[in-house]
Amino acid sequence: MRENKVDTILTDSPREAADILLSGGLVVFPTETVYGIGASALDEAACKKIYEVKNRPADNPLILHVKDLDSLRECGAVSEDALRVFKSFSPGPITGIFRKKNRDLFTAGLDTVAVRIPSHPTAAEFLRLANVPVAAPSANLSGRPSITKIEYILEEFFGKVDCILRGPDPTIGIESTVVSFVGQTPILLRPGWIDEADLKSVLATFEILNATDPATPIESGIPVLSPGLKYRHYAPSCKVILADSLANVPKEAAQIGFTFFETRPFQILLGSNEDYMRSLYSFFVECDRRKIGEAWCEIPREGRGKRALLNRITKAAQS
């Protein structure tokens, strides 16, 4: 963590935030998925500050955010498969991993680079004005739940970063889908809003990494190319329990799901997997704020979002 308190500027101006970033500062900003904490990817010293603020392991790579497809092509070697995916689903919650083209980019020592083009209007304007790739992992302490509400951002990061850019809160609520385009066959490394059915609509074939197993990338020797693979992620301090049913939730526990059998001190009733994605991380954050010992999560419904939600909840439940 950065030891000295920082004079944080809270602004609604993407121009002011871009100027601070280009001066070597750290900027927290909203995207359509979660909030990110950004530095110029051309500024190694600034990128290393991200690791200090988040207490992030040095080998955990960062995702770069860029303004458009031309900027993405300048960062990495974009294959025909990748081009089809990005033309179909970007700007939006899709990240590609490519062989690195621009050697000046900070990529934590890797010869690959992870890049996406956010669709959030505030993020898009901020990136346009900065006009540099912005390295921006989720704005949270390493291993903890990502943040989707400005009130939690102010609690966690005011006094730790140079700027907080306000805008509409994220609408999706979980991190982007990550697909590696480094090898002959694309590999889905991290599920998200863009799901297998979406990828099947534009790719002839692709593989799926068992990303719910934390040992997979280490034991198989697969390089850790994407965030969310090697380390415990998304976890609150309380115990997370994934359950088929919420029928047996203890009286002092919290619950999130589609069917409640009894009222609990803190609970979020859902109507869909989309609701689940928007609510999950705030549920975790609130459980910790309220000092609740157990957070019970009902298994998601079939369909869009199930794999992504299971990925996040399973990782959060790992002790």
Coordinates of N, CA and C in Angstrom, one line a residue, residues 7-211:
D7 N -3.8 13.4 -1.9 CA -4.8 14.4 -2.1 C -5.7 14.0 -3.3
T8 N -6.7 13.3 -3.0 CA -7.6 12.8 -4.1 C -8.5 13.9 -4.7
I9 N -8.5 14.0 -6.0 CA -9.4 14.9 -6.7 C -10.6 14.1 -7.1
L10 N -11.8 14.5 -6.7 CA -13.1 13.9 -7.1 C -13.7 14.8 -8.2
T11 N -13.9 14.2 -9.4 CA -14.3 15.0 -10.5 C -15.3 14.3 -11.4
D12 N -16.1 15.1 -12.1 CA -17.0 14.6 -13.1 C -16.5 14.8 -14.5
S13 N -15.2 15.4 -14.6 CA -14.7 15.8 -15.9 C -13.7 14.7 -16.4
P14 N -14.0 14.0 -17.5 CA -13.1 13.1 -18.1 C -11.8 13.8 -18.5
R15 N -11.9 15.1 -18.9 CA -10.7 15.8 -19.3 C -9.7 16.0 -18.1
E16 N -10.3 16.4 -17.0 CA -9.4 16.5 -15.8 C -8.8 15.2 -15.4
A17 N -9.6 14.1 -15.4 CA -9.1 12.8 -15.1 C -8.0 12.4 -16.1
A18 N -8.2 12.6 -17.4 CA -7.2 12.3 -18.4 C -5.9 13.0 -18.1
D19 N -6.0 14.3 -17.8 CA -4.8 15.1 -17.6 C -4.0 14.6 -16.4
I20 N -4.7 14.2 -15.3 CA -4.0 13.6 -14.1 C -3.4 12.3 -14.5
L21 N -4.0 11.5 -15.3 CA -3.4 10.2 -15.7 C -2.2 10.4 -16.5
L22 N -2.2 11.4 -17.4 CA -1.0 11.6 -18.3 C 0.1 12.3 -17.5
S23 N -0.2 12.8 -16.3 CA 0.9 13.4 -15.5 C 1.4 12.3 -14.5
G24 N 1.1 11.1 -14.7 CA 1.6 10.0 -13.9 C 0.7 9.6 -12.7
G25 N -0.5 10.1 -12.7 CA -1.4 9.8 -11.6 C -2.2 8.5 -11.8
L26 N -2.8 8.1 -10.7 CA -3.8 7.0 -10.7 C -5.2 7.5 -10.7
V27 N -6.0 6.9 -11.6 CA -7.4 7.4 -11.7 C -8.4 6.2 -11.6
V28 N -9.3 6.3 -10.6 CA -10.4 5.3 -10.5 C -11.5 5.8 -11.4
F29 N -12.0 4.9 -12.3 CA -13.1 5.3 -13.2 C -14.1 4.2 -13.4
P30 N -15.3 4.5 -13.7 CA -16.3 3.4 -13.9 C -16.3 2.8 -15.3
T31 N -16.5 1.6 -15.5 CA -16.7 0.9 -16.8 C -18.1 0.2 -16.7
E32 N -18.5 -0.4 -17.8 CA -19.8 -1.1 -17.8 C -19.7 -2.4 -16.9
T33 N -18.5 -2.9 -16.6 CA -18.4 -4.1 -15.8 C -18.3 -3.8 -14.3
V34 N -17.1 -3.2 -14.0 CA -16.9 -2.8 -12.6 C -16.0 -1.5 -12.6
Y35 N -15.7 -0.9 -11.5 CA -14.8 0.2 -11.5 C -13.4 -0.3 -11.7
G36 N -12.6 0.5 -12.4 CA -11.2 0.2 -12.6 C -10.3 1.2 -12.0
I37 N -9.0 0.8 -11.7 CA -8.0 1.8 -11.2 C -6.9 1.8 -12.2
G38 N -6.8 3.0 -12.9 CA -6.0 3.1 -14.1 C -4.7 3.9 -14.0
A39 N -3.8 3.6 -14.8 CA -2.5 4.3 -15.0 C -2.2 4.2 -16.5
S40 N -1.4 5.2 -17.0 CA -1.0 5.1 -18.4 C -0.1 3.8 -18.6
A41 N -0.4 3.0 -19.5 CA 0.3 1.7 -19.8 C 1.7 2.0 -20.4
L42 N 2.0 3.3 -20.7 CA 3.3 3.7 -21.2 C 4.1 4.2 -20.0
D43 N 3.6 4.2 -18.8 CA 4.3 4.8 -17.7 C 4.5 3.7 -16.6
E44 N 5.7 3.0 -16.7 CA 5.9 1.9 -15.8 C 5.8 2.2 -14.3
A45 N 6.3 3.4 -14.0 CA 6.3 3.8 -12.5 C 4.8 4.0 -12.1
A46 N 4.0 4.6 -12.9 CA 2.6 4.7 -12.5 C 1.9 3.4 -12.4
C47 N 2.2 2.5 -13.4 CA 1.6 1.1 -13.3 C 2.0 0.4 -12.0
K48 N 3.2 0.6 -11.6 CA 3.7 -0.1 -10.4 C 3.0 0.4 -9.2
K49 N 2.5 1.7 -9.2 CA 1.7 2.3 -8.1 C 0.4 1.5 -7.9
I50 N -0.2 1.0 -9.1 CA -1.4 0.2 -9.0 C -1.2 -1.0 -8.1
Y51 N -0.1 -1.7 -8.3 CA 0.2 -2.8 -7.5 C 0.4 -2.5 -6.0
E52 N 1.0 -1.3 -5.7 CA 1.1 -0.9 -4.3 C -0.2 -0.6 -3.7
V53 N -1.1 0.1 -4.4 CA -2.4 0.5 -3.8 C -3.3 -0.7 -3.6
K54 N -3.2 -1.6 -4.6 CA -4.1 -2.8 -4.5 C -3.5 -3.9 -3.6
N55 N -2.2 -3.8 -3.3 CA -1.4 -4.9 -2.7 C -1.5 -6.1 -3.6
R56 N -1.3 -5.9 -4.8 CA -1.4 -6.9 -5.9 C -0.1 -7.7 -6.1
P57 N -0.2 -9.0 -6.3 CA 1.0 -9.8 -6.6 C 1.7 -9.3 -7.9
A58 N 3.0 -9.2 -7.9 CA 3.7 -8.5 -9.1 C 3.5 -9.3 -10.4
D59 N 3.2 -10.6 -10.3 CA 3.1 -11.4 -11.5 C 1.6 -11.5 -12.0
N60 N 0.7 -10.8 -11.3 CA -0.7 -10.8 -11.8 C -0.9 -9.7 -12.8
P61 N -1.1 -10.1 -14.1 CA -1.1 -9.1 -15.2 C -2.3 -8.1 -15.1
L62 N -2.2 -7.0 -15.8 CA -3.2 -5.9 -15.9 C -3.9 -6.0 -17.2
I63 N -5.1 -5.6 -17.3 CA -5.8 -5.5 -18.6 C -5.7 -4.0 -19.0
L64 N -5.4 -3.8 -20.3 CA -5.3 -2.5 -20.8 C -6.7 -2.1 -21.4
H65 N -7.0 -0.8 -21.3 CA -8.3 -0.3 -21.8 C -7.9 0.7 -22.9
V66 N -8.5 0.6 -24.1 CA -8.2 1.5 -25.2 C -9.5 2.0 -25.7
K67 N -9.3 3.1 -26.6 CA -10.5 3.8 -27.1 C -11.2 3.2 -28.2
D68 N -10.5 2.4 -29.1 CA -11.1 1.8 -30.3 C -10.3 0.7 -30.8
L69 N -10.8 0.1 -31.9 CA -10.2 -1.1 -32.5 C -8.8 -0.8 -33.1
D70 N -8.6 0.4 -33.6 CA -7.3 0.7 -34.2 C -6.3 0.8 -33.0
S71 N -6.7 1.3 -31.9 CA -5.8 1.4 -30.7 C -5.4 0.0 -30.2
L72 N -6.4 -0.9 -30.3 CA -6.2 -2.3 -29.9 C -5.2 -3.0 -30.8
R73 N -5.3 -2.7 -32.1 CA -4.4 -3.3 -33.0 C -3.0 -2.8 -32.8
E74 N -2.8 -1.6 -32.3 CA -1.5 -1.1 -32.0 C -0.8 -1.8 -30.8
C75 N -1.7 -2.3 -30.0 CA -1.1 -3.0 -28.8 C -0.7 -4.4 -29.0
G76 N -1.5 -5.1 -29.8 CA -1.3 -6.6 -29.9 C -1.6 -7.0 -31.4
A77 N -1.1 -8.3 -31.6 CA -1.3 -8.9 -32.9 C -2.7 -9.5 -33.0
V78 N -3.6 -8.9 -33.7 CA -5.0 -9.3 -33.7 C -5.3 -10.2 -34.8
S79 N -5.7 -11.5 -34.5 CA -5.9 -12.5 -35.5 C -7.3 -12.3 -36.1
E80 N -7.6 -13.0 -37.2 CA -8.9 -13.0 -37.8 C -10.0 -13.4 -36.8
D81 N -9.7 -14.4 -36.0 CA -10.7 -14.8 -35.0 C -11.0 -13.7 -34.1
A82 N -9.9 -13.1 -33.6 CA -10.1 -12.0 -32.6 C -10.9 -10.8 -33.3
L83 N -10.6 -10.5 -34.5 CA -11.3 -9.4 -35.2 C -12.8 -9.7 -35.3
R84 N -13.2 -11.0 -35.6 CA -14.6 -11.3 -35.6 C -15.2 -11.1 -34.3
V85 N -14.6 -11.5 -33.2 CA -15.1 -11.4 -31.9 C -15.3 -9.9 -31.5
F86 N -14.2 -9.1 -31.7 CA -14.3 -7.7 -31.3 C -15.3 -6.9 -32.2
K87 N -15.4 -7.2 -33.4 CA -16.4 -6.5 -34.3 C -17.8 -6.9 -33.9
S88 N -18.0 -8.0 -33.3 CA -19.3 -8.5 -32.8 C -19.7 -8.0 -31.5
F89 N -18.7 -7.9 -30.5 CA -19.0 -7.7 -29.1 C -18.3 -6.5 -28.5
S90 N -17.7 -5.7 -29.3 CA -16.9 -4.6 -28.7 C -17.3 -3.3 -29.5
P91 N -17.3 -2.1 -28.8 CA -17.0 -1.9 -27.4 C -17.9 -2.7 -26.5
G92 N -17.4 -3.2 -25.4 CA -18.2 -4.0 -24.5 C -17.3 -4.9 -23.6
P93 N -17.9 -5.8 -22.9 CA -17.2 -6.5 -21.8 C -16.5 -7.8 -22.4
I94 N -15.6 -7.5 -23.3 CA -14.8 -8.6 -23.9 C -13.3 -8.2 -23.9
T95 N -12.5 -9.0 -23.4 CA -11.0 -8.8 -23.4 C -10.3 -9.8 -24.2
G96 N -9.4 -9.4 -25.0 CA -8.6 -10.4 -25.8 C -7.1 -10.4 -25.3
I97 N -6.5 -11.5 -25.4 CA -5.1 -11.6 -25.1 C -4.3 -11.9 -26.4
F98 N -3.3 -11.1 -26.6 CA -2.6 -11.1 -27.9 C -1.1 -11.1 -27.7
R99 N -0.4 -11.5 -28.7 CA 1.1 -11.3 -28.7 C 1.3 -9.8 -28.7
K100 N 2.2 -9.3 -27.9 CA 2.4 -7.9 -27.7 C 3.2 -7.3 -28.9
K101 N 2.6 -6.2 -29.4 CA 3.3 -5.5 -30.5 C 4.1 -4.3 -30.1
N102 N 3.5 -3.5 -29.2 CA 4.2 -2.3 -28.7 C 5.0 -2.6 -27.5
R103 N 6.3 -2.6 -27.6 CA 7.2 -3.1 -26.5 C 7.3 -2.0 -25.4
D104 N 6.7 -0.8 -25.6 CA 6.7 0.2 -24.5 C 5.6 0.0 -23.5
L105 N 4.7 -0.9 -23.8 CA 3.5 -1.1 -22.9 C 4.0 -1.9 -21.7
F106 N 3.4 -1.5 -20.5 CA 3.7 -2.3 -19.3 C 2.8 -3.5 -19.3
T107 N 3.4 -4.7 -19.2 CA 2.6 -5.9 -19.2 C 3.2 -6.9 -18.2
A108 N 3.8 -6.4 -17.1 CA 4.2 -7.3 -16.0 C 5.2 -8.3 -16.4
G109 N 6.0 -8.0 -17.4 CA 7.1 -8.9 -17.9 C 6.6 -9.9 -18.9
L110 N 5.3 -9.9 -19.3 CA 4.8 -10.9 -20.3 C 5.1 -10.4 -21.7
D111 N 5.2 -11.3 -22.7 CA 5.2 -10.9 -24.1 C 3.9 -10.9 -24.7
T112 N 2.8 -11.0 -23.9 CA 1.4 -10.9 -24.3 C 0.8 -9.7 -23.6
V113 N -0.3 -9.3 -24.2 CA -1.0 -8.2 -23.6 C -2.5 -8.4 -23.7
A114 N -3.2 -8.1 -22.6 CA -4.7 -8.2 -22.5 C -5.3 -6.8 -22.7
V115 N -6.3 -6.7 -23.6 CA -6.8 -5.4 -24.1 C -8.3 -5.5 -24.2
R116 N -9.0 -4.5 -23.8 CA -10.4 -4.4 -24.1 C -10.8 -2.9 -24.4
I117 N -12.0 -2.8 -25.0 CA -12.6 -1.4 -25.4 C -13.9 -1.3 -24.6
P118 N -13.9 -0.5 -23.5 CA -15.1 -0.4 -22.7 C -16.2 0.4 -23.5
S119 N -17.5 0.0 -23.2 CA -18.6 0.7 -23.8 C -19.2 1.8 -22.9
H120 N -18.8 1.8 -21.6 CA -19.3 2.8 -20.7 C -19.0 4.2 -21.2
P121 N -20.0 5.1 -21.3 CA -19.7 6.4 -21.9 C -18.7 7.3 -21.2
T122 N -18.6 7.2 -19.9 CA -17.6 8.0 -19.2 C -16.2 7.5 -19.4
A123 N -16.1 6.2 -19.4 CA -14.8 5.5 -19.6 C -14.4 5.8 -21.1
A124 N -15.3 5.7 -22.0 CA -15.0 5.9 -23.4 C -14.4 7.3 -23.7
E125 N -15.1 8.3 -23.0 CA -14.6 9.7 -23.2 C -13.3 9.9 -22.5
F126 N -13.1 9.4 -21.4 CA -11.8 9.4 -20.6 C -10.7 8.8 -21.5
L127 N -10.9 7.7 -22.1 CA -9.9 7.0 -22.9 C -9.6 7.8 -24.2
R128 N -10.7 8.4 -24.7 CA -10.5 9.2 -26.0 C -9.6 10.4 -25.7
L129 N -9.8 11.0 -24.5 CA -9.1 12.2 -24.2 C -7.6 11.9 -23.7
A130 N -7.5 10.8 -23.0 CA -6.1 10.4 -22.6 C -5.3 9.9 -23.8
N131 N -6.0 9.2 -24.8 CA -5.3 8.8 -26.0 C -4.1 8.0 -25.8
V132 N -4.1 7.2 -24.7 CA -3.0 6.2 -24.5 C -3.7 5.0 -23.9
P133 N -3.1 3.8 -24.1 CA -3.7 2.6 -23.4 C -3.6 2.8 -21.9
V134 N -4.7 2.5 -21.2 CA -4.8 2.6 -19.8 C -4.8 1.3 -19.1
A135 N -3.8 1.0 -18.3 CA -3.7 -0.3 -17.6 C -4.7 -0.1 -16.4
A136 N -5.7 -1.0 -16.3 CA -6.7 -0.7 -15.3 C -7.3 -2.1 -14.8
P137 N -6.8 -2.7 -13.7 CA -7.5 -3.8 -13.1 C -8.7 -3.3 -12.3
S138 N -9.4 -4.2 -11.8 CA -10.6 -3.8 -11.0 C -10.2 -3.0 -9.8
A139 N -11.0 -2.0 -9.4 CA -10.7 -1.1 -8.3 C -11.1 -1.8 -7.0
N140 N -10.2 -2.6 -6.4 CA -10.4 -3.3 -5.2 C -9.1 -3.6 -4.6
L141 N -9.1 -4.0 -3.3 CA -7.8 -4.6 -2.8 C -7.7 -6.0 -3.3
S142 N -6.5 -6.4 -3.6 CA -6.2 -7.7 -4.3 C -6.9 -8.8 -3.5
G143 N -7.7 -9.6 -4.3 CA -8.4 -10.8 -3.8 C -9.7 -10.5 -3.3
R144 N -10.1 -9.2 -3.0 CA -11.4 -8.8 -2.5 C -12.4 -8.6 -3.6
P145 N -13.7 -8.5 -3.3 CA -14.7 -8.3 -4.3 C -14.4 -7.0 -5.1
S146 N -14.7 -7.1 -6.4 CA -14.6 -5.9 -7.2 C -15.7 -4.9 -6.7
I147 N -15.6 -3.6 -7.1 CA -16.5 -2.6 -6.6 C -17.4 -2.1 -7.8
T148 N -18.7 -2.0 -7.5 CA -19.7 -1.5 -8.5 C -20.5 -0.3 -8.1
K149 N -20.2 0.3 -6.9 CA -20.9 1.4 -6.4 C -19.9 2.5 -6.0
I150 N -20.3 3.8 -6.4 CA -19.4 4.9 -6.1 C -19.2 5.1 -4.6
E151 N -20.2 4.8 -3.8 CA -20.0 5.0 -2.3 C -18.9 4.1 -1.8
Y152 N -18.8 2.9 -2.3 CA -17.8 1.9 -1.8 C -16.4 2.4 -2.4
I153 N -16.4 2.9 -3.6 CA -15.1 3.5 -4.1 C -14.6 4.6 -3.2
L154 N -15.4 5.5 -2.8 CA -15.0 6.6 -2.0 C -14.5 6.1 -0.6
E155 N -15.1 5.1 -0.1 CA -14.7 4.5 1.2 C -13.3 3.9 1.1
E156 N -13.1 3.2 0.0 CA -11.8 2.4 -0.2 C -10.7 3.2 -0.7
F157 N -10.9 4.1 -1.6 CA -9.8 4.7 -2.4 C -9.6 6.2 -2.2
F158 N -10.5 6.9 -1.5 CA -10.3 8.3 -1.3 C -9.0 8.5 -0.4
G159 N -8.1 9.2 -0.8 CA -6.8 9.4 -0.1 C -5.7 8.4 -0.5
K160 N -6.1 7.5 -1.4 CA -5.1 6.5 -1.9 C -4.7 6.7 -3.4
V161 N -5.6 7.3 -4.1 CA -5.3 7.5 -5.6 C -5.4 9.0 -5.9
D162 N -4.9 9.4 -7.0 CA -4.9 10.8 -7.4 C -6.2 11.4 -7.8
C163 N -7.1 10.6 -8.4 CA -8.3 11.1 -8.9 C -9.4 10.0 -8.9
I164 N -10.6 10.3 -8.6 CA -11.7 9.5 -8.8 C -12.7 10.2 -9.8
L165 N -12.9 9.5 -10.9 CA -13.8 10.1 -11.9 C -15.2 9.5 -11.7
R166 N -16.2 10.4 -11.5 CA -17.5 10.0 -11.3 C -18.3 9.8 -12.6
G167 N -19.2 8.9 -12.6 CA -20.1 8.6 -13.8 C -21.1 7.6 -13.4
P168 N -22.0 7.2 -14.3 CA -22.9 6.2 -13.9 C -22.2 4.9 -13.4
D169 N -22.8 4.3 -12.4 CA -22.2 3.1 -11.8 C -22.3 2.0 -12.9
P170 N -21.4 1.0 -12.8 CA -21.4 -0.2 -13.8 C -22.8 -0.8 -13.8
T171 N -23.2 -1.3 -15.0 CA -24.5 -1.9 -15.1 C -24.4 -3.5 -15.2
I172 N -23.3 -4.0 -15.6 CA -23.1 -5.5 -15.7 C -22.8 -6.1 -14.4
G173 N -21.7 -5.6 -13.7 CA -21.5 -6.0 -12.4 C -20.4 -7.0 -12.1
I174 N -20.0 -7.7 -13.2 CA -18.8 -8.6 -13.1 C -17.8 -8.3 -14.2
E175 N -16.6 -8.8 -14.0 CA -15.5 -8.4 -14.9 C -15.8 -9.0 -16.3
S176 N -15.0 -8.5 -17.3 CA -15.2 -8.9 -18.7 C -14.8 -10.3 -18.9
T177 N -15.4 -10.9 -20.0 CA -15.0 -12.1 -20.5 C -13.6 -12.0 -21.1
V178 N -12.7 -13.0 -20.8 CA -11.3 -13.0 -21.3 C -11.1 -14.2 -22.3
V179 N -10.7 -13.9 -23.5 CA -10.3 -14.9 -24.5 C -8.9 -14.7 -24.9
S180 N -8.1 -15.8 -24.9 CA -6.8 -15.8 -25.4 C -6.8 -16.1 -26.9
F181 N -6.1 -15.2 -27.7 CA -6.0 -15.4 -29.1 C -4.5 -15.6 -29.5
V182 N -3.7 -16.1 -28.5 CA -2.3 -16.2 -28.7 C -2.0 -17.5 -29.5
G183 N -2.7 -18.6 -29.3 CA -2.4 -19.8 -30.0 C -3.2 -20.0 -31.2
Q184 N -3.2 -21.2 -31.8 CA -4.0 -21.5 -33.0 C -5.5 -21.5 -32.7
T185 N -5.9 -22.0 -31.5 CA -7.3 -22.0 -31.1 C -7.6 -21.1 -30.0
P186 N -8.6 -20.2 -30.1 CA -8.9 -19.3 -29.0 C -9.3 -20.1 -27.8
I187 N -9.0 -19.5 -26.6 CA -9.3 -20.2 -25.3 C -10.0 -19.2 -24.4
L188 N -11.2 -19.6 -24.0 CA -12.0 -18.8 -23.0 C -11.3 -19.0 -21.6
L189 N -10.7 -18.0 -21.1 CA -10.0 -18.0 -19.9 C -10.8 -17.6 -18.7
R190 N -11.7 -16.6 -18.9 CA -12.5 -16.1 -17.8 C -13.9 -15.9 -18.4
P191 N -14.9 -16.5 -17.9 CA -16.3 -16.2 -18.4 C -16.8 -14.9 -17.9
G192 N -17.7 -14.3 -18.6 CA -18.4 -13.1 -18.2 C -19.7 -12.9 -19.0
W193 N -20.1 -11.7 -19.2 CA -21.4 -11.4 -19.8 C -21.4 -12.0 -21.2
I194 N -20.3 -11.9 -22.0 CA -20.2 -12.5 -23.3 C -20.0 -14.0 -23.0
D195 N -20.9 -14.9 -23.4 CA -20.8 -16.3 -22.9 C -20.5 -17.2 -24.1
E196 N -20.5 -18.5 -23.8 CA -20.1 -19.5 -24.8 C -21.0 -19.4 -26.1
A197 N -22.3 -19.2 -25.9 CA -23.2 -19.2 -27.0 C -22.8 -18.0 -27.9
D198 N -22.4 -16.9 -27.3 CA -22.0 -15.7 -28.1 C -20.8 -16.0 -28.9
L199 N -19.8 -16.7 -28.3 CA -18.5 -17.0 -29.0 C -18.8 -18.0 -30.1
K200 N -19.7 -19.0 -29.8 CA -20.0 -20.0 -30.8 C -20.6 -19.4 -32.1
S201 N -21.2 -18.2 -31.9 CA -21.9 -17.6 -33.0 C -20.9 -17.0 -34.0
V202 N -19.7 -16.7 -33.6 CA -18.7 -16.1 -34.4 C -17.4 -16.9 -34.6
L203 N -17.2 -17.9 -33.8 CA -15.9 -18.7 -33.9 C -16.2 -20.1 -34.3
A204 N -15.5 -20.6 -35.2 CA -15.7 -22.0 -35.6 C -15.4 -23.0 -34.5
T205 N -14.3 -22.7 -33.7 CA -14.0 -23.5 -32.5 C -13.2 -22.7 -31.5
F206 N -13.4 -23.1 -30.2 CA -12.6 -22.5 -29.2 C -12.6 -23.5 -28.0
E207 N -11.6 -23.3 -27.1 CA -11.5 -24.2 -25.9 C -11.9 -23.4 -24.7
I208 N -12.2 -24.1 -23.6 CA -12.6 -23.5 -22.4 C -11.7 -23.9 -21.3
L209 N -11.0 -23.0 -20.6 CA -10.2 -23.3 -19.5 C -11.0 -23.6 -18.3
N210 N -10.7 -24.6 -17.5 CA -11.4 -24.8 -16.2 C -11.0 -23.8 -15.2
A211 N -11.5 -22.6 -15.4 CA -11.0 -21.4 -14.5 C -11.6 -21.4 -13.1

